[in-house]
């Protein structure tokens, strides 16, 4: 591993001196609609804007979260984009009914992606087959509605690739969010399509293998994300995460790749604009 990957983490000062004014620097994955932010959401948005984060994408989880996302979109016009989809951890035996109720909502809300969808067998393998079916249905939605997917994968890559391999429609475009796999996993994913990979605070953690993945993925397929309120980057690790932490992730990626942080924000802006059809 090149020694620069082990070099010092970006400090507050370094982040504060980066000039992001020519870039959008967006957070492509935040749950800031959740109740962890109910008491200070205004301040959280103000801090994100102040930090140079100019757009935030909110991935949906289930039927209950939809009105929350829609409300955020109305409350912060132009600042928020929303998605629709059923999170794998919310897939149970009623998933068919849930998806039937969700599908008409695409006519109701301006949605930029289908997500987050995928397979999560980390805590519970009970609903594995149902998660596979729900993923298959929602990948068909991507094709039908010409929207990209946001994939959540935890101990689920084999199943996800299997679902993709058995799709009876063209493979849609999309992002594997919070990606922490191996270089071999990147290669296996790329055999199925030219996808993007979302990188969050995990990249800054001491024993993280993600820095070594960055050159494998390449700047032109990376997306910045927080996955807030989870996974706050160093130097805020362990605290509630928020979009204002994006510059730390951005600066760390620049450091690891040996490129200027503005190049990282410009490239990840372009990637997000291209994948999600955003006009930034
Ligand atoms: Zn998420």
Short mmCIF file of C-alpha atoms and ligand atoms in Angstrom, two decimals:
data_model
loop_
_atom_site.label_atom_id
_atom_site.label_comp_id
_atom_site.label_asym_id
_atom_site.label_seq_id
_atom_site.Cartn_x
_atom_site.Cartn_y
_atom_site.Cartn_z
CA UNK A 1 0.00 0.00 0.00
CA UNK A 2 1.52 3.38 -0.92
CA UNK A 3 2.51 5.30 2.20
CA UNK A 4 0.36 8.27 1.34
CA UNK A 5 -2.67 6.13 2.14
CA UNK A 6 -1.46 6.14 5.73
CA UNK A 7 -0.67 9.82 5.87
CA UNK A 8 -2.36 12.12 8.34
CA UNK A 9 -6.07 12.60 8.23
CA UNK A 10 -7.36 15.94 7.04
CA UNK A 11 -7.58 18.44 9.87
CA UNK A 12 -10.26 21.06 10.39
CA UNK A 13 -7.87 23.64 9.11
CA UNK A 14 -7.15 21.78 5.87
CA UNK A 15 -10.83 21.24 5.22
CA UNK A 16 -11.65 24.85 6.04
CA UNK A 17 -9.09 26.13 3.54
CA UNK A 18 -10.35 24.07 0.60
CA UNK A 19 -12.15 26.23 -1.92
CA UNK A 20 -15.24 24.33 -2.94
CA UNK A 21 -17.07 27.26 -4.46
CA UNK A 22 -16.80 25.95 -8.01
CA UNK A 23 -18.29 22.59 -7.15
CA UNK A 24 -21.59 21.33 -5.82
CA UNK A 25 -20.22 18.69 -3.49
CA UNK A 26 -23.34 16.74 -2.81
CA UNK A 27 -24.27 14.14 -0.25
CA UNK A 28 -25.64 11.29 -2.36
CA UNK A 29 -27.01 9.32 0.60
CA UNK A 30 -28.43 10.85 3.77
CA UNK A 31 -31.25 9.86 6.12
CA UNK A 32 -31.58 13.32 7.58
CA UNK A 33 -35.36 12.99 7.41
CA UNK A 34 -35.13 10.52 10.34
CA UNK A 35 -36.08 11.49 13.88
CA UNK A 36 -32.44 11.83 14.98
CA UNK A 37 -32.65 15.29 13.36
CA UNK A 38 -36.13 16.33 14.50
CA UNK A 39 -34.82 18.80 17.09
CA UNK A 40 -32.26 20.70 15.02
CA UNK A 41 -32.86 20.04 11.33
CA UNK A 42 -32.60 23.72 10.38
CA UNK A 43 -29.15 23.95 11.99
CA UNK A 44 -28.04 20.72 10.27
CA UNK A 45 -29.00 22.09 6.85
CA UNK A 46 -27.36 25.43 7.64
CA UNK A 47 -24.12 23.65 8.63
CA UNK A 48 -24.19 21.55 5.45
CA UNK A 49 -24.64 24.66 3.28
CA UNK A 50 -21.88 26.41 5.20
CA UNK A 51 -19.57 23.42 4.61
CA UNK A 52 -20.16 23.71 0.86
CA UNK A 53 -22.63 20.82 0.46
CA UNK A 54 -25.11 22.09 -2.09
CA UNK A 55 -27.38 19.12 -2.67
CA UNK A 56 -28.54 16.12 -0.65
CA UNK A 57 -30.17 12.92 -1.93
CA UNK A 58 -32.52 11.16 0.47
CA UNK A 59 -32.95 7.40 -0.12
CA UNK A 60 -36.27 5.96 0.98
CA UNK A 61 -36.71 3.04 3.40
CA UNK A 62 -40.37 1.99 3.55
CA UNK A 63 -43.96 3.29 3.16
CA UNK A 64 -43.81 5.29 6.40
CA UNK A 65 -40.73 7.28 5.39
CA UNK A 66 -42.16 8.50 2.04
CA UNK A 67 -44.13 11.48 3.44
CA UNK A 68 -41.07 12.53 5.44
CA UNK A 69 -38.87 12.64 2.35
CA UNK A 70 -41.54 14.52 0.42
CA UNK A 71 -41.86 17.06 3.25
CA UNK A 72 -38.08 17.63 3.28
CA UNK A 73 -38.13 18.22 -0.45
CA UNK A 74 -40.79 20.90 -0.03
CA UNK A 75 -39.12 22.46 2.97
CA UNK A 76 -35.75 22.90 1.22
CA UNK A 77 -36.60 23.53 -2.44
CA UNK A 78 -33.79 22.69 -4.84
CA UNK A 79 -31.64 21.38 -2.01
CA UNK A 80 -33.16 17.91 -1.65
CA UNK A 81 -33.86 15.07 -4.06
CA UNK A 82 -35.86 12.02 -3.09
CA UNK A 83 -35.98 8.39 -4.12
CA UNK A 84 -38.55 5.64 -3.67
CA UNK A 85 -37.88 2.03 -2.82
CA UNK A 86 -38.16 -0.62 -0.14
CA UNK A 87 -35.03 -1.14 1.98
CA UNK A 88 -34.04 -4.84 2.28
CA UNK A 89 -34.29 -4.68 6.08
CA UNK A 90 -37.93 -3.63 5.65
CA UNK A 91 -38.78 -6.60 3.41
CA UNK A 92 -41.09 -9.04 5.20
CA UNK A 93 -43.85 -11.40 4.08
CA UNK A 94 -46.08 -8.45 3.09
CA UNK A 95 -43.54 -7.06 0.58
CA UNK A 96 -45.83 -7.63 -2.41
CA UNK A 97 -48.56 -5.45 -0.88
CA UNK A 98 -46.02 -2.82 0.13
CA UNK A 99 -44.54 -2.65 -3.37
CA UNK A 100 -48.06 -2.51 -4.87
CA UNK A 101 -48.78 0.50 -2.68
CA UNK A 102 -45.46 2.15 -3.47
CA UNK A 103 -45.56 1.85 -7.25
CA UNK A 104 -48.33 4.47 -7.86
CA UNK A 105 -46.28 6.96 -5.80
CA UNK A 106 -43.91 7.40 -8.73
CA UNK A 107 -46.72 9.44 -10.34
CA UNK A 108 -47.13 11.46 -7.17
CA UNK A 109 -43.54 12.48 -6.38
CA UNK A 110 -40.56 13.67 -8.44
CA UNK A 111 -38.21 10.76 -7.85
CA UNK A 112 -34.61 10.56 -9.11
CA UNK A 113 -33.78 6.94 -8.25
CA UNK A 114 -35.09 3.64 -6.90
CA UNK A 115 -33.61 2.97 -3.50
CA UNK A 116 -32.48 1.94 -1.31
CA UNK A 117 -32.96 -1.61 -2.48
CA UNK A 118 -30.79 -4.68 -2.16
CA UNK A 119 -29.94 -7.54 0.16
CA UNK A 120 -29.04 -7.37 3.86
CA UNK A 121 -28.44 -10.71 5.60
CA UNK A 122 -26.23 -9.31 8.37
CA UNK A 123 -28.68 -9.51 11.27
CA UNK A 124 -31.34 -11.80 9.89
CA UNK A 125 -31.54 -14.28 7.01
CA UNK A 126 -35.26 -15.01 7.50
CA UNK A 127 -36.43 -12.96 4.54
CA UNK A 128 -33.68 -13.82 2.10
CA UNK A 129 -35.94 -15.15 -0.69
CA UNK A 130 -38.37 -12.25 -0.19
CA UNK A 131 -35.46 -9.77 -0.37
CA UNK A 132 -34.37 -11.35 -3.66
CA UNK A 133 -37.89 -11.08 -5.10
CA UNK A 134 -38.32 -7.49 -3.90
CA UNK A 135 -34.97 -6.58 -5.46
CA UNK A 136 -35.95 -8.22 -8.75
CA UNK A 137 -39.26 -6.33 -8.85
CA UNK A 138 -37.60 -3.00 -8.07
CA UNK A 139 -34.84 -3.50 -10.65
CA UNK A 140 -37.67 -3.94 -13.16
CA UNK A 141 -39.06 -0.61 -11.95
CA UNK A 142 -35.69 0.97 -12.81
CA UNK A 143 -36.05 -0.34 -16.33
CA UNK A 144 -39.73 0.59 -16.63
CA UNK A 145 -39.22 4.15 -15.29
CA UNK A 146 -35.69 4.66 -16.66
CA UNK A 147 -34.32 5.42 -13.18
CA UNK A 148 -31.01 4.36 -11.58
CA UNK A 149 -30.89 2.15 -8.50
CA UNK A 150 -29.26 2.79 -5.13
CA UNK A 151 -28.16 -0.60 -3.84
CA UNK A 152 -27.67 -1.44 -0.18
CA UNK A 153 -25.58 -4.59 0.22
CA UNK A 154 -24.59 -6.23 3.48
CA UNK A 155 -23.57 -9.88 3.26
CA UNK A 156 -25.63 -9.90 0.11
CA UNK A 157 -23.37 -9.51 -2.89
CA UNK A 158 -23.74 -13.10 -4.16
CA UNK A 159 -27.51 -12.80 -4.00
CA UNK A 160 -27.54 -9.36 -5.64
CA UNK A 161 -25.38 -10.52 -8.52
CA UNK A 162 -27.55 -13.61 -8.88
CA UNK A 163 -30.70 -11.47 -9.11
CA UNK A 164 -28.99 -9.23 -11.69
CA UNK A 165 -27.87 -12.29 -13.69
CA UNK A 166 -31.44 -13.60 -13.86
CA UNK A 167 -33.12 -10.30 -14.76
CA UNK A 168 -35.35 -10.64 -17.80
CA UNK A 169 -34.89 -6.97 -18.66
CA UNK A 170 -31.75 -4.95 -19.46
CA UNK A 171 -29.54 -4.31 -16.41
CA UNK A 172 -30.25 -0.76 -15.16
CA UNK A 173 -27.61 1.82 -14.18
CA UNK A 174 -26.94 2.52 -10.52
CA UNK A 175 -24.73 2.85 -7.47
CA UNK A 176 -23.56 0.36 -4.85
CA UNK A 177 -23.78 2.63 -1.83
CA UNK A 178 -21.53 2.44 1.27
CA UNK A 179 -19.28 0.13 -0.66
CA UNK A 180 -16.76 -1.83 1.43
CA UNK A 181 -16.02 -4.90 -0.67
CA UNK A 182 -12.77 -6.22 -2.08
CA UNK A 183 -11.13 -5.39 -5.44
CA UNK A 184 -12.44 -8.80 -6.60
CA UNK A 185 -15.96 -7.70 -5.64
CA UNK A 186 -15.52 -4.54 -7.73
CA UNK A 187 -14.48 -6.73 -10.67
CA UNK A 188 -17.46 -9.08 -10.21
CA UNK A 189 -19.83 -6.11 -10.05
CA UNK A 190 -18.27 -4.59 -13.16
CA UNK A 191 -18.84 -7.80 -15.10
CA UNK A 192 -22.55 -6.94 -14.79
CA UNK A 193 -22.42 -3.24 -15.68
CA UNK A 194 -20.63 0.07 -15.45
CA UNK A 195 -21.82 1.02 -11.96
CA UNK A 196 -20.88 3.70 -9.44
CA UNK A 197 -19.66 3.13 -5.88
CA UNK A 198 -20.67 5.29 -2.91
CA UNK A 199 -17.93 6.04 -0.38
CA UNK A 200 -18.66 7.42 3.09
CA UNK A 201 -16.94 7.93 6.47
CA UNK A 202 -15.78 4.28 6.57
CA UNK A 203 -12.95 5.36 4.26
CA UNK A 204 -11.49 7.46 7.12
CA UNK A 205 -11.57 4.68 9.75
CA UNK A 206 -8.23 3.40 10.97
CA UNK A 207 -8.37 -0.21 9.73
CA UNK A 208 -10.56 0.49 6.73
CA UNK A 209 -9.71 -1.33 3.49
CA UNK A 210 -11.68 1.23 1.48
CA UNK A 211 -8.67 3.56 0.81
CA UNK A 212 -7.05 0.73 -1.16
CA UNK A 213 -10.22 0.33 -3.18
CA UNK A 214 -10.27 3.95 -4.32
CA UNK A 215 -7.72 3.54 -7.14
CA UNK A 216 -9.50 0.34 -8.22
CA UNK A 217 -12.85 2.14 -8.43
CA UNK A 218 -11.34 5.31 -9.91
CA UNK A 219 -12.43 8.90 -9.43
CA UNK A 220 -14.82 8.77 -12.38
CA UNK A 221 -17.00 6.13 -10.69
CA UNK A 222 -17.02 7.45 -7.10
CA UNK A 223 -19.90 9.14 -5.31
CA UNK A 224 -19.62 10.99 -2.00
CA UNK A 225 -22.12 10.11 0.71
CA UNK A 226 -22.54 10.31 4.48
CA UNK A 227 -25.23 7.66 5.19
CA UNK A 228 -26.04 10.03 8.04
CA UNK A 229 -26.90 9.73 10.89
CA UNK A 230 -24.56 6.69 10.78
CA UNK A 231 -20.83 6.28 10.06
CA UNK A 232 -19.50 9.75 10.87
CA UNK A 233 -15.98 10.18 9.46
CA UNK A 234 -12.84 10.93 11.45
CA UNK A 235 -12.50 13.42 13.19
CA UNK A 236 -16.16 13.11 14.18
CA UNK A 237 -16.30 9.33 14.37
CA UNK A 238 -18.85 8.05 16.91
CA UNK A 239 -20.95 11.20 16.79
CA UNK A 240 -24.20 11.65 14.90
CA UNK A 241 -23.25 12.04 11.26
CA UNK A 242 -24.51 14.89 9.09
CA UNK A 243 -23.95 16.21 5.57
CA UNK A 244 -21.57 18.91 6.86
CA UNK A 245 -19.02 16.07 7.24
CA UNK A 246 -18.83 15.52 3.46
CA UNK A 247 -15.71 17.75 3.13
CA UNK A 248 -13.77 15.39 5.46
CA UNK A 249 -14.64 12.41 3.27
CA UNK A 250 -13.84 14.42 0.16
CA UNK A 251 -10.48 15.58 1.54
CA UNK A 252 -9.57 12.09 2.72
CA UNK A 253 -10.28 10.63 -0.73
CA UNK A 254 -8.15 13.36 -2.33
CA UNK A 255 -5.37 12.57 0.10
CA UNK A 256 -5.56 8.83 -0.54
CA UNK A 257 -5.60 9.25 -4.31
CA UNK A 258 -2.97 11.98 -4.29
CA UNK A 259 -5.24 14.45 -6.04
CA UNK A 260 -6.44 17.88 -5.12
CA UNK A 261 -9.73 17.79 -3.09
CA UNK A 262 -11.41 20.11 -5.58
CA UNK A 263 -10.77 17.51 -8.25
CA UNK A 264 -12.58 14.96 -6.08
CA UNK A 265 -15.59 17.23 -5.60
CA UNK A 266 -15.68 18.15 -9.30
CA UNK A 267 -15.48 14.49 -10.39
CA UNK A 268 -18.06 13.26 -7.87
CA UNK A 269 -20.39 16.12 -8.90
CA UNK A 270 -20.12 15.04 -12.52
CA UNK A 271 -20.72 11.42 -11.56
CA UNK A 272 -23.83 12.24 -9.53
CA UNK A 273 -25.18 14.55 -12.23
CA UNK A 274 -24.68 11.88 -14.85
CA UNK A 275 -26.11 8.97 -12.83
CA UNK A 276 -29.12 10.77 -11.34
CA UNK A 277 -29.78 13.22 -14.16
CA UNK A 278 -29.31 16.18 -11.83
CA UNK A 279 -28.70 19.64 -13.19
CA UNK A 280 -26.06 20.94 -10.82
ZN1 LIG B 1 -28.96 4.28 3.74
#
